[in-house]
Short mmCIF file of C-alpha atoms in Angstrom, two decimals:
data_model
loop_
_atom_site.label_atom_id
_atom_site.label_comp_id
_atom_site.label_asym_id
_atom_site.label_seq_id
_atom_site.Cartn_x
_atom_site.Cartn_y
_atom_site.Cartn_z
CA MET A 1 -11.86 33.88 -42.34
CA THR A 2 -13.10 36.69 -43.50
CA ALA A 3 -11.75 40.24 -42.17
CA HIS A 4 -14.09 42.66 -39.71
CA ARG A 5 -13.21 45.00 -37.60
CA SER A 6 -15.59 45.95 -34.50
CA SER A 7 -15.65 48.73 -31.85
CA HIS A 8 -14.30 48.70 -28.31
CA SER A 9 -15.70 49.66 -24.42
CA GLY A 10 -13.05 52.15 -22.93
CA ASN A 11 -12.37 55.55 -23.42
CA PHE A 12 -8.29 57.50 -24.04
CA CYS A 13 -9.11 60.60 -23.62
CA GLY A 14 -13.14 60.57 -24.73
CA ARG A 15 -11.77 58.49 -27.64
CA THR A 16 -12.90 54.89 -28.63
CA ARG A 17 -9.95 52.61 -28.02
CA ARG A 18 -11.03 51.83 -31.75
CA GLU A 19 -10.79 55.38 -32.98
CA PHE A 20 -7.16 55.41 -30.42
CA VAL A 21 -5.35 53.03 -32.41
CA TRP A 22 -6.86 55.29 -35.56
CA GLU A 23 -4.59 57.90 -34.75
CA THR A 24 -1.86 56.89 -32.54
CA GLY A 25 -0.71 54.01 -34.57
CA CYS A 26 2.13 56.53 -35.99
CA GLY A 27 2.62 57.12 -39.68
CA PHE A 28 -1.07 55.30 -40.38
CA GLY A 29 -1.99 58.95 -42.05
CA ALA A 30 -4.80 59.30 -44.33
CA ALA A 31 -3.76 56.68 -46.88
CA ALA A 32 -3.46 53.66 -43.73
CA LEU A 33 -6.54 54.91 -42.86
CA SER A 34 -8.19 54.58 -46.48
CA SER A 35 -5.56 51.34 -46.88
CA MET A 36 -8.77 50.04 -43.67
CA LEU A 37 -12.06 52.03 -45.01
CA ALA A 38 -10.89 49.84 -48.54
CA SER A 39 -10.67 46.69 -46.53
CA ASP A 40 -13.69 47.32 -45.05
CA GLY A 41 -15.26 47.64 -48.83
CA LEU A 42 -16.11 51.23 -47.57
CA LEU A 43 -13.54 52.69 -50.13
CA PRO A 44 -12.11 50.96 -53.45
CA GLN A 45 -8.93 48.02 -52.73
CA ALA A 46 -6.26 49.91 -54.12
CA SER A 47 -3.78 48.53 -57.03
CA ALA A 48 -1.14 46.08 -56.06
CA ASN A 49 1.53 48.47 -56.62
CA SER A 50 0.90 51.29 -54.74
CA ALA A 51 1.63 52.80 -51.48
CA ILE A 52 -1.52 51.53 -50.05
CA ASP A 53 -1.40 49.01 -50.59
CA ASN A 54 1.66 48.06 -48.40
CA THR A 55 -0.46 49.21 -45.00
CA MET A 56 -3.34 47.18 -46.50
CA PRO A 57 -4.67 44.82 -43.14
CA SER A 58 -5.80 41.83 -45.49
CA GLY A 59 -3.22 39.77 -44.26
CA PRO A 60 -2.39 36.85 -41.38
CA MET A 61 -2.90 39.83 -39.59
CA ALA A 62 -6.14 40.60 -40.30
CA VAL A 63 -8.16 41.38 -37.18
CA LYS A 64 -11.05 38.28 -37.94
CA PRO A 65 -14.37 37.99 -36.18
CA PRO A 66 -14.47 35.52 -33.35
CA HIS A 67 -17.04 32.57 -32.88
CA PHE A 68 -19.02 35.02 -30.32
CA ALA A 69 -19.34 37.79 -27.96
CA PRO A 70 -15.97 38.78 -26.32
CA LYS A 71 -15.39 39.51 -23.25
CA ALA A 72 -11.77 40.33 -23.67
CA LYS A 73 -9.87 42.02 -26.11
CA THR A 74 -5.86 41.41 -24.92
CA VAL A 75 -4.20 39.29 -22.22
CA ILE A 76 -1.53 40.13 -20.77
CA PHE A 77 0.07 36.84 -18.35
CA LEU A 78 2.75 38.48 -15.91
CA PHE A 79 4.95 34.84 -15.85
CA MET A 80 6.64 33.77 -13.23
CA TYR A 81 9.35 31.91 -14.26
CA GLY A 82 10.36 28.90 -11.94
CA GLY A 83 7.45 28.01 -9.96
CA PRO A 84 6.05 30.54 -7.14
CA SER A 85 5.39 29.10 -3.99
CA HIS A 86 1.05 28.83 -3.92
CA ILE A 87 1.46 27.98 -0.05
CA ASP A 88 3.24 31.31 1.13
CA THR A 89 1.64 33.82 -1.24
CA PHE A 90 -1.85 32.85 -2.29
CA ASP A 91 -2.82 29.79 -0.98
CA HIS A 92 -3.67 30.01 2.93
CA LYS A 93 -3.25 26.61 4.60
CA PRO A 94 -3.26 27.33 8.44
CA ALA A 95 -2.91 23.07 9.17
CA MET A 96 0.78 23.82 8.35
CA LYS A 97 1.30 26.32 11.74
CA GLY A 98 2.76 24.89 14.08
CA MET A 99 4.46 21.83 11.85
CA ASP A 100 7.53 23.23 11.43
CA GLY A 101 10.50 20.38 11.37
CA LYS A 102 7.66 17.89 11.00
CA THR A 103 7.75 14.38 9.13
CA VAL A 104 5.01 13.71 7.32
CA ASP A 105 3.99 10.41 4.77
CA VAL A 106 3.01 12.93 2.08
CA LYS A 107 2.63 11.56 -1.71
CA THR A 108 5.53 14.28 -4.45
CA PHE A 109 6.55 14.76 -7.85
CA GLY A 110 9.93 16.80 -8.68
CA ARG A 111 13.33 17.36 -10.32
CA GLY A 112 14.71 15.11 -7.50
CA GLY A 113 11.43 12.39 -8.41
CA HIS A 114 9.19 10.73 -6.59
CA LYS A 115 9.01 10.52 -2.46
CA SER A 116 6.28 9.35 -0.11
CA GLY A 117 7.59 11.76 3.17
CA GLY A 118 9.08 14.68 3.85
CA ARG A 119 9.69 17.32 6.25
CA ILE A 120 7.22 20.02 6.60
CA VAL A 121 8.48 23.62 5.79
CA GLU A 122 5.92 25.98 7.36
CA PRO A 123 4.59 28.87 5.28
CA ARG A 124 7.37 31.47 6.24
CA TRP A 125 5.01 34.16 6.13
CA ASP A 126 1.25 35.48 7.67
CA PHE A 127 -1.66 35.37 6.13
CA ALA A 128 -4.51 37.82 7.02
CA PRO A 129 -7.90 38.50 5.17
CA HIS A 130 -8.43 41.55 2.35
CA GLY A 131 -11.05 43.34 0.67
CA GLU A 132 -14.83 42.29 0.86
CA CYS A 133 -14.39 38.60 0.03
CA GLY A 134 -12.03 38.73 2.84
CA LYS A 135 -9.43 37.04 0.80
CA MET A 136 -6.32 35.06 2.84
CA VAL A 137 -2.79 36.44 1.08
CA SER A 138 0.82 36.41 2.55
CA THR A 139 2.44 39.54 3.54
CA LEU A 140 4.50 38.91 0.19
CA PHE A 141 2.34 40.64 -1.82
CA PRO A 142 1.06 43.49 0.43
CA ASN A 143 -0.19 45.23 -2.40
CA VAL A 144 -1.81 43.01 -4.70
CA ALA A 145 -3.78 42.15 -1.64
CA LYS A 146 -5.74 45.23 -1.66
CA HIS A 147 -7.15 43.74 -5.11
CA VAL A 148 -8.47 41.52 -4.02
CA ASP A 149 -11.93 41.59 -4.72
CA ASP A 150 -10.86 42.37 -8.27
CA ILE A 151 -9.36 38.88 -9.06
CA ALA A 152 -10.75 35.25 -9.12
CA PHE A 153 -8.13 32.03 -7.32
CA LEU A 154 -7.14 29.50 -9.54
CA HIS A 155 -6.05 27.35 -5.97
CA SER A 156 -6.29 23.81 -8.13
CA LEU A 157 -4.04 23.72 -11.40
CA THR A 158 -2.58 20.45 -12.33
CA ALA A 159 0.10 20.42 -14.84
CA ASP A 160 1.85 17.13 -16.82
CA SER A 161 5.33 18.19 -15.41
CA PRO A 162 7.10 18.70 -12.76
CA ILE A 163 9.99 19.80 -15.00
CA HIS A 164 10.50 23.09 -16.66
CA GLY A 165 11.41 22.89 -19.66
CA SER A 166 8.79 20.73 -20.41
CA ALA A 167 6.32 22.39 -17.85
CA MET A 168 7.01 26.00 -19.62
CA LEU A 169 5.65 25.10 -22.95
CA MET A 170 2.55 23.41 -21.55
CA MET A 171 2.03 26.65 -19.67
CA ASN A 172 2.90 28.42 -23.54
CA SER A 173 1.76 25.48 -26.02
CA GLY A 174 -0.28 23.03 -24.40
CA LYS A 175 1.56 20.05 -24.80
CA ILE A 176 4.67 19.05 -22.78
CA LEU A 177 6.90 18.66 -26.28
CA SER A 178 8.81 20.82 -28.41
CA GLY A 179 6.90 22.66 -31.92
CA SER A 180 3.60 23.93 -30.67
CA PRO A 181 1.88 26.72 -30.68
CA ALA A 182 1.95 29.52 -27.83
CA LEU A 183 -1.37 30.64 -26.25
CA GLY A 184 0.12 34.93 -27.97
CA SER A 185 -0.36 33.00 -31.02
CA TRP A 186 -3.57 30.84 -31.34
CA LEU A 187 -5.25 34.26 -30.12
CA THR A 188 -3.12 35.95 -33.65
CA TYR A 189 -4.44 33.39 -35.23
CA GLY A 190 -7.81 32.63 -34.30
CA LEU A 191 -8.40 36.83 -34.05
CA GLY A 192 -5.77 38.62 -36.37
CA SER A 193 -4.51 41.71 -34.35
CA GLU A 194 -5.44 45.91 -33.84
CA ASN A 195 -2.69 47.53 -34.55
CA GLN A 196 -0.98 46.32 -38.31
CA ASN A 197 1.94 48.78 -37.23
CA MET A 198 2.54 46.90 -34.45
CA PRO A 199 3.43 43.36 -33.58
CA GLY A 200 0.10 41.20 -31.83
CA PHE A 201 1.78 38.97 -29.30
CA VAL A 202 4.81 40.57 -27.22
CA VAL A 203 7.33 39.57 -24.93
CA MET A 204 8.95 41.13 -22.64
CA LEU A 205 11.59 39.05 -20.56
CA ASP A 206 13.62 39.89 -17.20
CA PRO A 207 16.87 41.37 -17.25
CA THR A 208 18.37 38.62 -16.13
CA GLY A 209 17.89 36.60 -19.64
CA GLY A 210 15.11 34.08 -20.81
CA PRO A 211 13.26 30.93 -19.56
CA ILE A 212 14.31 27.82 -19.82
CA SER A 213 13.70 26.99 -23.62
CA GLY A 214 13.83 29.89 -24.32
CA ALA A 215 12.35 30.93 -27.96
CA LYS A 216 10.53 28.06 -28.36
CA ASN A 217 7.96 29.79 -25.30
CA TRP A 218 6.20 32.16 -27.74
CA SER A 219 7.03 29.60 -31.23
CA SER A 220 4.13 29.97 -33.62
CA GLY A 221 4.90 26.18 -34.21
CA TYR A 222 3.87 24.52 -36.92
CA MET A 223 2.12 27.69 -38.13
CA PRO A 224 3.10 30.43 -40.37
CA ALA A 225 5.86 32.75 -38.38
CA THR A 226 3.72 35.66 -38.73
CA TYR A 227 1.94 34.37 -35.31
CA GLN A 228 5.13 34.35 -33.30
CA GLY A 229 6.09 36.35 -30.89
CA THR A 230 8.15 39.61 -30.78
CA VAL A 231 11.21 39.66 -28.06
CA PHE A 232 10.30 43.88 -27.12
CA ARG A 233 13.27 45.27 -24.78
CA THR A 234 12.64 48.33 -22.98
CA GLU A 235 16.31 49.79 -23.16
CA GLY A 236 17.08 51.51 -26.23
CA ASN A 237 15.70 50.29 -28.89
CA PRO A 238 12.53 47.89 -28.33
CA ILE A 239 13.58 45.47 -31.21
CA LEU A 240 17.15 45.31 -33.03
CA ASP A 241 18.65 45.50 -36.29
CA LEU A 242 14.41 47.27 -36.65
CA ASN A 243 16.59 51.00 -38.12
CA PRO A 244 18.12 51.00 -41.82
CA PRO A 245 21.46 52.06 -42.20
CA SER A 246 21.69 56.23 -40.97
CA ASP A 247 22.63 56.90 -44.56
CA PHE A 248 19.81 55.15 -46.59
CA PRO A 249 18.87 58.68 -48.47
CA PRO A 250 15.24 59.24 -48.21
CA GLY A 251 12.83 56.55 -49.58
CA LEU A 252 15.12 54.35 -50.90
CA GLN A 253 14.65 51.88 -47.62
CA ARG A 254 10.24 52.58 -49.18
CA ARG A 255 11.58 52.11 -52.60
CA LEU A 256 13.61 48.95 -52.11
CA ILE A 257 10.53 46.62 -50.09
CA ASP A 258 7.90 47.95 -52.74
CA SER A 259 10.22 46.38 -54.84
CA ILE A 260 11.37 42.82 -53.00
CA GLN A 261 7.32 42.88 -52.40
CA ASP A 262 6.36 43.08 -55.85
CA ALA A 263 8.48 40.05 -56.78
CA ASN A 264 7.35 38.14 -53.27
CA ARG A 265 3.79 38.80 -54.43
CA ARG A 266 4.07 37.58 -58.17
CA HIS A 267 5.05 34.50 -57.15
CA LEU A 268 2.63 33.93 -54.04
CA ALA A 269 -0.27 34.22 -57.47
CA GLN A 270 1.53 31.41 -59.07
CA HIS A 271 1.31 29.90 -55.09
CA VAL A 272 -1.85 30.57 -53.66
CA GLY A 273 -1.44 28.91 -50.05
CA GLU A 274 2.15 29.16 -49.70
CA GLU A 275 2.16 30.55 -46.30
CA PRO A 276 5.53 31.09 -45.19
CA LEU A 277 5.79 33.32 -48.14
CA ALA A 278 2.79 35.07 -47.08
CA SER A 279 4.00 35.63 -43.78
CA ARG A 280 7.54 36.74 -44.89
CA ILE A 281 5.32 40.06 -47.14
CA ALA A 282 3.46 41.20 -44.24
CA SER A 283 6.44 41.16 -42.14
CA TYR A 284 8.31 43.53 -44.32
CA GLU A 285 6.14 45.23 -44.00
CA LEU A 286 5.37 45.43 -40.45
CA ALA A 287 8.91 46.10 -39.97
CA TYR A 288 8.86 48.93 -41.75
CA ARG A 289 5.97 50.06 -39.94
CA MET A 290 7.16 49.56 -36.47
CA GLN A 291 10.18 51.66 -37.29
CA SER A 292 7.92 55.01 -36.34
CA SER A 293 5.03 52.61 -34.31
CA ALA A 294 7.49 50.64 -31.93
CA PRO A 295 9.55 53.57 -30.60
CA GLU A 296 6.93 55.51 -29.99
CA ALA A 297 4.71 52.85 -28.03
CA VAL A 298 7.66 51.33 -24.91
CA ASP A 299 8.71 56.49 -24.91
CA LEU A 300 7.82 56.45 -21.64
CA SER A 301 8.55 59.99 -21.46
CA ASP A 302 5.13 61.23 -21.80
CA GLU A 303 3.91 59.45 -19.23
CA THR A 304 3.06 61.46 -15.93
CA ALA A 305 5.81 61.00 -12.85
CA GLU A 306 2.60 59.96 -10.56
CA THR A 307 2.26 57.03 -12.83
CA LEU A 308 5.63 56.45 -13.50
CA SER A 309 6.05 56.45 -9.30
CA MET A 310 2.90 54.46 -8.99
CA TYR A 311 4.34 51.69 -10.80
CA GLY A 312 7.68 52.33 -8.91
CA ILE A 313 9.80 52.94 -11.90
CA ASP A 314 11.79 55.07 -9.16
CA ASN A 315 12.64 52.68 -7.49
CA PRO A 316 15.77 50.21 -7.97
CA LYS A 317 13.67 47.38 -6.64
CA THR A 318 11.06 47.85 -8.93
CA GLU A 319 11.67 49.42 -12.34
CA ALA A 320 12.90 47.05 -14.62
CA PHE A 321 9.67 45.26 -14.06
CA GLY A 322 7.47 48.28 -12.99
CA LYS A 323 8.90 49.26 -16.76
CA ARG A 324 7.17 45.87 -18.54
CA CYS A 325 3.52 46.51 -16.33
CA LEU A 326 3.77 50.10 -18.01
CA LEU A 327 4.51 48.83 -21.00
CA ALA A 328 2.31 45.76 -20.97
CA ARG A 329 -0.43 48.94 -20.19
CA ARG A 330 0.28 50.89 -23.35
CA LEU A 331 1.14 48.36 -26.28
CA ALA A 332 -2.49 46.87 -24.56
CA GLN A 333 -3.96 51.12 -25.65
CA ARG A 334 -2.58 50.36 -28.82
CA GLY A 335 -4.10 47.02 -30.10
CA VAL A 336 -1.26 44.72 -29.09
CA ARG A 337 -3.54 40.80 -28.69
CA PHE A 338 -1.26 39.10 -26.29
CA ILE A 339 1.42 40.17 -23.90
CA GLN A 340 3.70 38.13 -21.62
CA LEU A 341 5.93 39.33 -19.26
CA TYR A 342 8.21 37.40 -17.61
CA SER A 343 9.50 37.91 -14.13
CA GLY A 344 12.37 35.71 -13.75
CA GLY A 345 14.92 34.58 -15.76
CA ALA A 346 18.41 32.90 -16.44
CA HIS A 347 19.07 29.96 -13.62
CA ASN A 348 18.83 29.68 -9.43
CA ASP A 349 17.72 32.33 -7.70
CA ASP A 350 17.54 34.29 -10.75
CA ASN A 351 13.68 32.64 -10.98
CA TRP A 352 10.97 31.91 -8.64
CA ASP A 353 13.07 28.36 -8.50
CA ALA A 354 13.35 28.28 -4.38
CA HIS A 355 14.98 24.79 -3.68
CA GLY A 356 17.86 26.72 -1.19
CA ASP A 357 16.30 29.38 1.17
CA LEU A 358 12.99 30.11 0.42
CA GLU A 359 12.78 33.57 2.28
CA ILE A 360 15.88 34.67 -0.07
CA ASN A 361 14.46 33.69 -2.96
CA HIS A 362 10.55 34.96 -2.21
CA ASN A 363 11.30 38.05 -0.69
CA LYS A 364 13.52 38.85 -3.39
CA HIS A 365 10.50 37.99 -6.85
CA ALA A 366 7.79 39.62 -4.92
CA GLY A 367 9.06 42.27 -3.83
CA ALA A 368 10.65 43.34 -6.84
CA THR A 369 6.81 43.02 -9.29
CA ASP A 370 4.08 42.99 -6.25
CA GLN A 371 3.94 47.14 -6.05
CA PRO A 372 4.28 47.07 -9.60
CA ILE A 373 1.36 43.95 -10.69
CA ALA A 374 -1.23 45.95 -7.73
CA ALA A 375 -0.20 48.92 -10.52
CA LEU A 376 -1.11 47.47 -12.94
CA LEU A 377 -4.42 46.53 -11.82
CA ALA A 378 -5.05 49.64 -10.76
CA ASP A 379 -4.23 51.38 -14.04
CA LEU A 380 -6.43 49.55 -16.22
CA LYS A 381 -9.34 50.04 -14.24
CA ARG A 382 -8.91 53.66 -13.33
CA THR A 383 -8.73 54.23 -17.44
CA GLY A 384 -11.36 52.21 -18.07
CA MET A 385 -8.99 48.72 -19.42
CA LEU A 386 -9.77 46.45 -17.21
CA ASP A 387 -12.93 45.46 -18.75
CA GLU A 388 -11.97 44.12 -21.45
CA THR A 389 -8.19 43.38 -20.75
CA LEU A 390 -7.76 39.83 -19.00
CA VAL A 391 -4.73 39.42 -17.05
CA VAL A 392 -3.23 36.86 -16.26
CA TRP A 393 -0.80 35.99 -13.25
CA GLY A 394 1.49 31.58 -12.47
CA GLY A 395 4.41 29.99 -12.69
CA GLU A 396 4.92 26.60 -14.46
CA PHE A 397 4.20 25.24 -11.44
CA GLY A 398 3.96 25.44 -7.44
CA ARG A 399 6.60 23.95 -5.61
CA GLN A 400 6.25 21.66 -2.27
CA PRO A 401 4.93 21.64 1.20
CA THR A 402 7.78 19.15 2.07
CA ALA A 403 11.61 19.93 1.84
CA GLU A 404 13.93 19.27 -1.00
CA TYR A 405 17.04 18.95 1.32
CA ALA A 406 17.80 17.45 5.11
CA LYS A 407 18.35 21.21 5.70
CA GLY A 408 16.85 24.69 4.56
CA SER A 409 13.88 25.62 2.75
CA GLY A 410 14.11 24.85 -0.56
CA ARG A 411 10.79 23.21 -1.64
CA ASP A 412 10.88 21.06 -4.40
CA HIS A 413 8.59 22.15 -7.56
CA ASN A 414 5.03 20.67 -7.38
CA ALA A 415 2.96 20.19 -10.31
CA TYR A 416 -0.21 17.85 -8.49
CA GLY A 417 -2.16 21.28 -7.46
CA PHE A 418 -1.19 24.62 -7.46
CA THR A 419 -2.70 28.45 -7.97
CA MET A 420 -3.21 30.80 -10.93
CA TRP A 421 -4.93 34.26 -10.59
CA MET A 422 -7.33 35.77 -13.60
CA ALA A 423 -8.88 39.14 -13.51
CA GLY A 424 -10.52 41.70 -15.43
CA GLY A 425 -12.32 40.12 -19.23
CA GLY A 426 -15.60 39.08 -17.72
CA ILE A 427 -14.13 37.19 -14.94
CA LYS A 428 -15.91 37.32 -11.01
CA GLY A 429 -13.45 39.05 -8.42
CA GLY A 430 -13.49 38.52 -5.26
CA VAL A 431 -13.70 34.51 -5.97
CA SER A 432 -12.05 31.52 -4.89
CA TYR A 433 -12.06 27.55 -7.42
CA GLY A 434 -10.84 24.53 -6.67
CA THR A 435 -8.89 23.75 -3.89
CA THR A 436 -5.45 21.70 -2.30
CA ASP A 437 -5.44 19.14 0.54
CA GLU A 438 -4.60 20.61 3.75
CA LEU A 439 -0.65 20.58 3.14
CA GLY A 440 -1.01 22.55 -0.59
CA ALA A 441 0.43 18.89 -2.45
CA ALA A 442 -2.12 17.87 -4.25
CA ALA A 443 -5.54 19.58 -5.61
CA VAL A 444 -8.67 18.08 -4.60
CA GLU A 445 -11.47 19.88 -4.85
CA ASN A 446 -12.48 21.23 -7.86
CA PRO A 447 -8.99 19.99 -9.91
CA LEU A 448 -8.11 21.93 -13.04
CA HIS A 449 -5.24 21.25 -15.44
CA VAL A 450 -3.87 23.66 -17.60
CA ARG A 451 -5.99 23.09 -20.26
CA ASN A 452 -8.28 24.64 -18.48
CA LEU A 453 -6.86 27.80 -18.61
CA HIS A 454 -6.64 27.86 -21.83
CA ALA A 455 -9.84 26.78 -22.91
CA THR A 456 -11.08 29.83 -20.27
CA ILE A 457 -8.91 32.52 -21.48
CA LEU A 458 -9.83 31.02 -25.46
CA HIS A 459 -13.57 31.27 -24.69
CA GLN A 460 -13.24 35.78 -22.73
CA MET A 461 -11.77 36.22 -26.05
CA GLY A 462 -14.87 35.67 -28.03
CA LEU A 463 -13.19 31.81 -29.50
CA ASP A 464 -14.76 28.42 -28.59
CA PRO A 465 -11.37 26.56 -27.28
CA ASN A 466 -12.86 23.07 -28.66
CA HIS A 467 -13.82 24.87 -32.25
CA LEU A 468 -10.68 26.62 -32.52
CA SER A 469 -8.04 24.67 -35.15
CA TYR A 470 -5.36 24.65 -37.25
CA PHE A 471 -5.22 21.95 -39.74
CA TYR A 472 -1.26 20.12 -39.80
CA GLY A 473 0.20 16.22 -39.85
CA GLY A 474 -3.49 15.43 -41.10
CA LEU A 475 -5.01 16.68 -38.01
CA ASP A 476 -6.97 19.86 -36.39
CA GLN A 477 -4.76 20.69 -34.35
CA LYS A 478 -5.62 22.18 -31.19
CA LEU A 479 -4.47 24.19 -28.30
CA VAL A 480 -6.76 22.13 -26.00
CA GLY A 481 -6.13 18.86 -27.21
CA VAL A 482 -8.21 16.43 -29.20
CA GLU A 483 -10.82 15.88 -26.41
CA PRO A 484 -13.84 18.59 -25.43
CA VAL A 485 -12.41 21.00 -22.74
CA ARG A 486 -14.10 23.08 -20.74
CA PRO A 487 -13.90 26.42 -19.90
CA ILE A 488 -14.36 27.51 -15.92
CA ARG A 489 -17.31 28.87 -16.11
CA GLU A 490 -17.47 29.39 -11.99
CA ILE A 491 -15.02 31.98 -12.34
CA ILE A 492 -16.69 33.53 -15.45
CA ALA A 493 -18.87 37.08 -14.26
#
């Protein structure tokens, strides 16, 4: 695919998004601008040994043309690790009212295995209608509820596994086994990155730790390492070991990199198509440029007190996730292609995996994320970015309507039917698609698979999910698999 640069809608202080990316690249300067013009064919190409060549966006992360006009330029995936309960958040089940403790015949499959019945755990939070669409939302999300007219709720998602590790891999890569590229890798492979000074795929983890399976969730799999996710920290240096030693003389690092790159390029010229080597060349240059651009991107000192408060950064309860949401907006504004934020890490009640006390668990995690998520939606909308930024919310599965144990309100995993939602990026607002049964145990109307979600994300980004492929192992590999997969057109504006 050839390099291609496209203009973008949205305005930042009188500048288009493209102009904003060019002006805030931190270290681009005249040389970088010249290299971008050269890559467009507007200036002569620089020599292999020139400084301009070091910043030339002609490598694996160069911007590539989409298959068709995209509705979105960036994806922000808000991953609620552990599995939030759909019937306690956005999937209203009035028939369960008054059924608490009753034994019902319902087929479930979770970490406790297959069961044919159980004790009903009535939803612990009240629901009320919100917005012009009248969407029923529980009191767990009073702030997100204010934005339902911008959200499309998907109530009939299904997945292939009710086990965290394999379900996480499926939600992130489309496969239950490790070794396949993550969604962010597919997007950067297919589209490149608009900001050559920043990674195209950024991951921000919960302070308690990463999710199960760890880096496999943002791996580039069988693709070159260029396309894997880069983990950003929200405190201190965004990336560990990024800065050079303090005693390096000025210019020494650049000369060392130039020497290494010169040798790498000579070797690559003799081994055309050696993708790992091409990725290594690109990674050296990206790391060098990020020394100035990454710290600037995560520096919140230029944000107003009003903005920080809106995201809940002045409140210990919401501060951590609020920072990640605000950073997601800043990274999207700077042209990062795919940004994934994790709510929840480690084990037990450090994430949404409510096997014990449902109320303690979900009050904790919804309380930490509701205000920041609402602020992100509001901020994207007021800056004109929501139109071209696709926001996705959800976990690896939902939870069962019945209790997992003889006592308590804990729910087991449910991959038979659960809720996710999407907003912005050409998605209809104020709509709900698909349903689960009256207990929320399984999808019954317009069932969807994780592949349909992935197909919709690719489609909104201007990529045909059934034609975006990568040749590996003798096959044209695809994120959505072998069989044709349909985007969820009912929620596309």
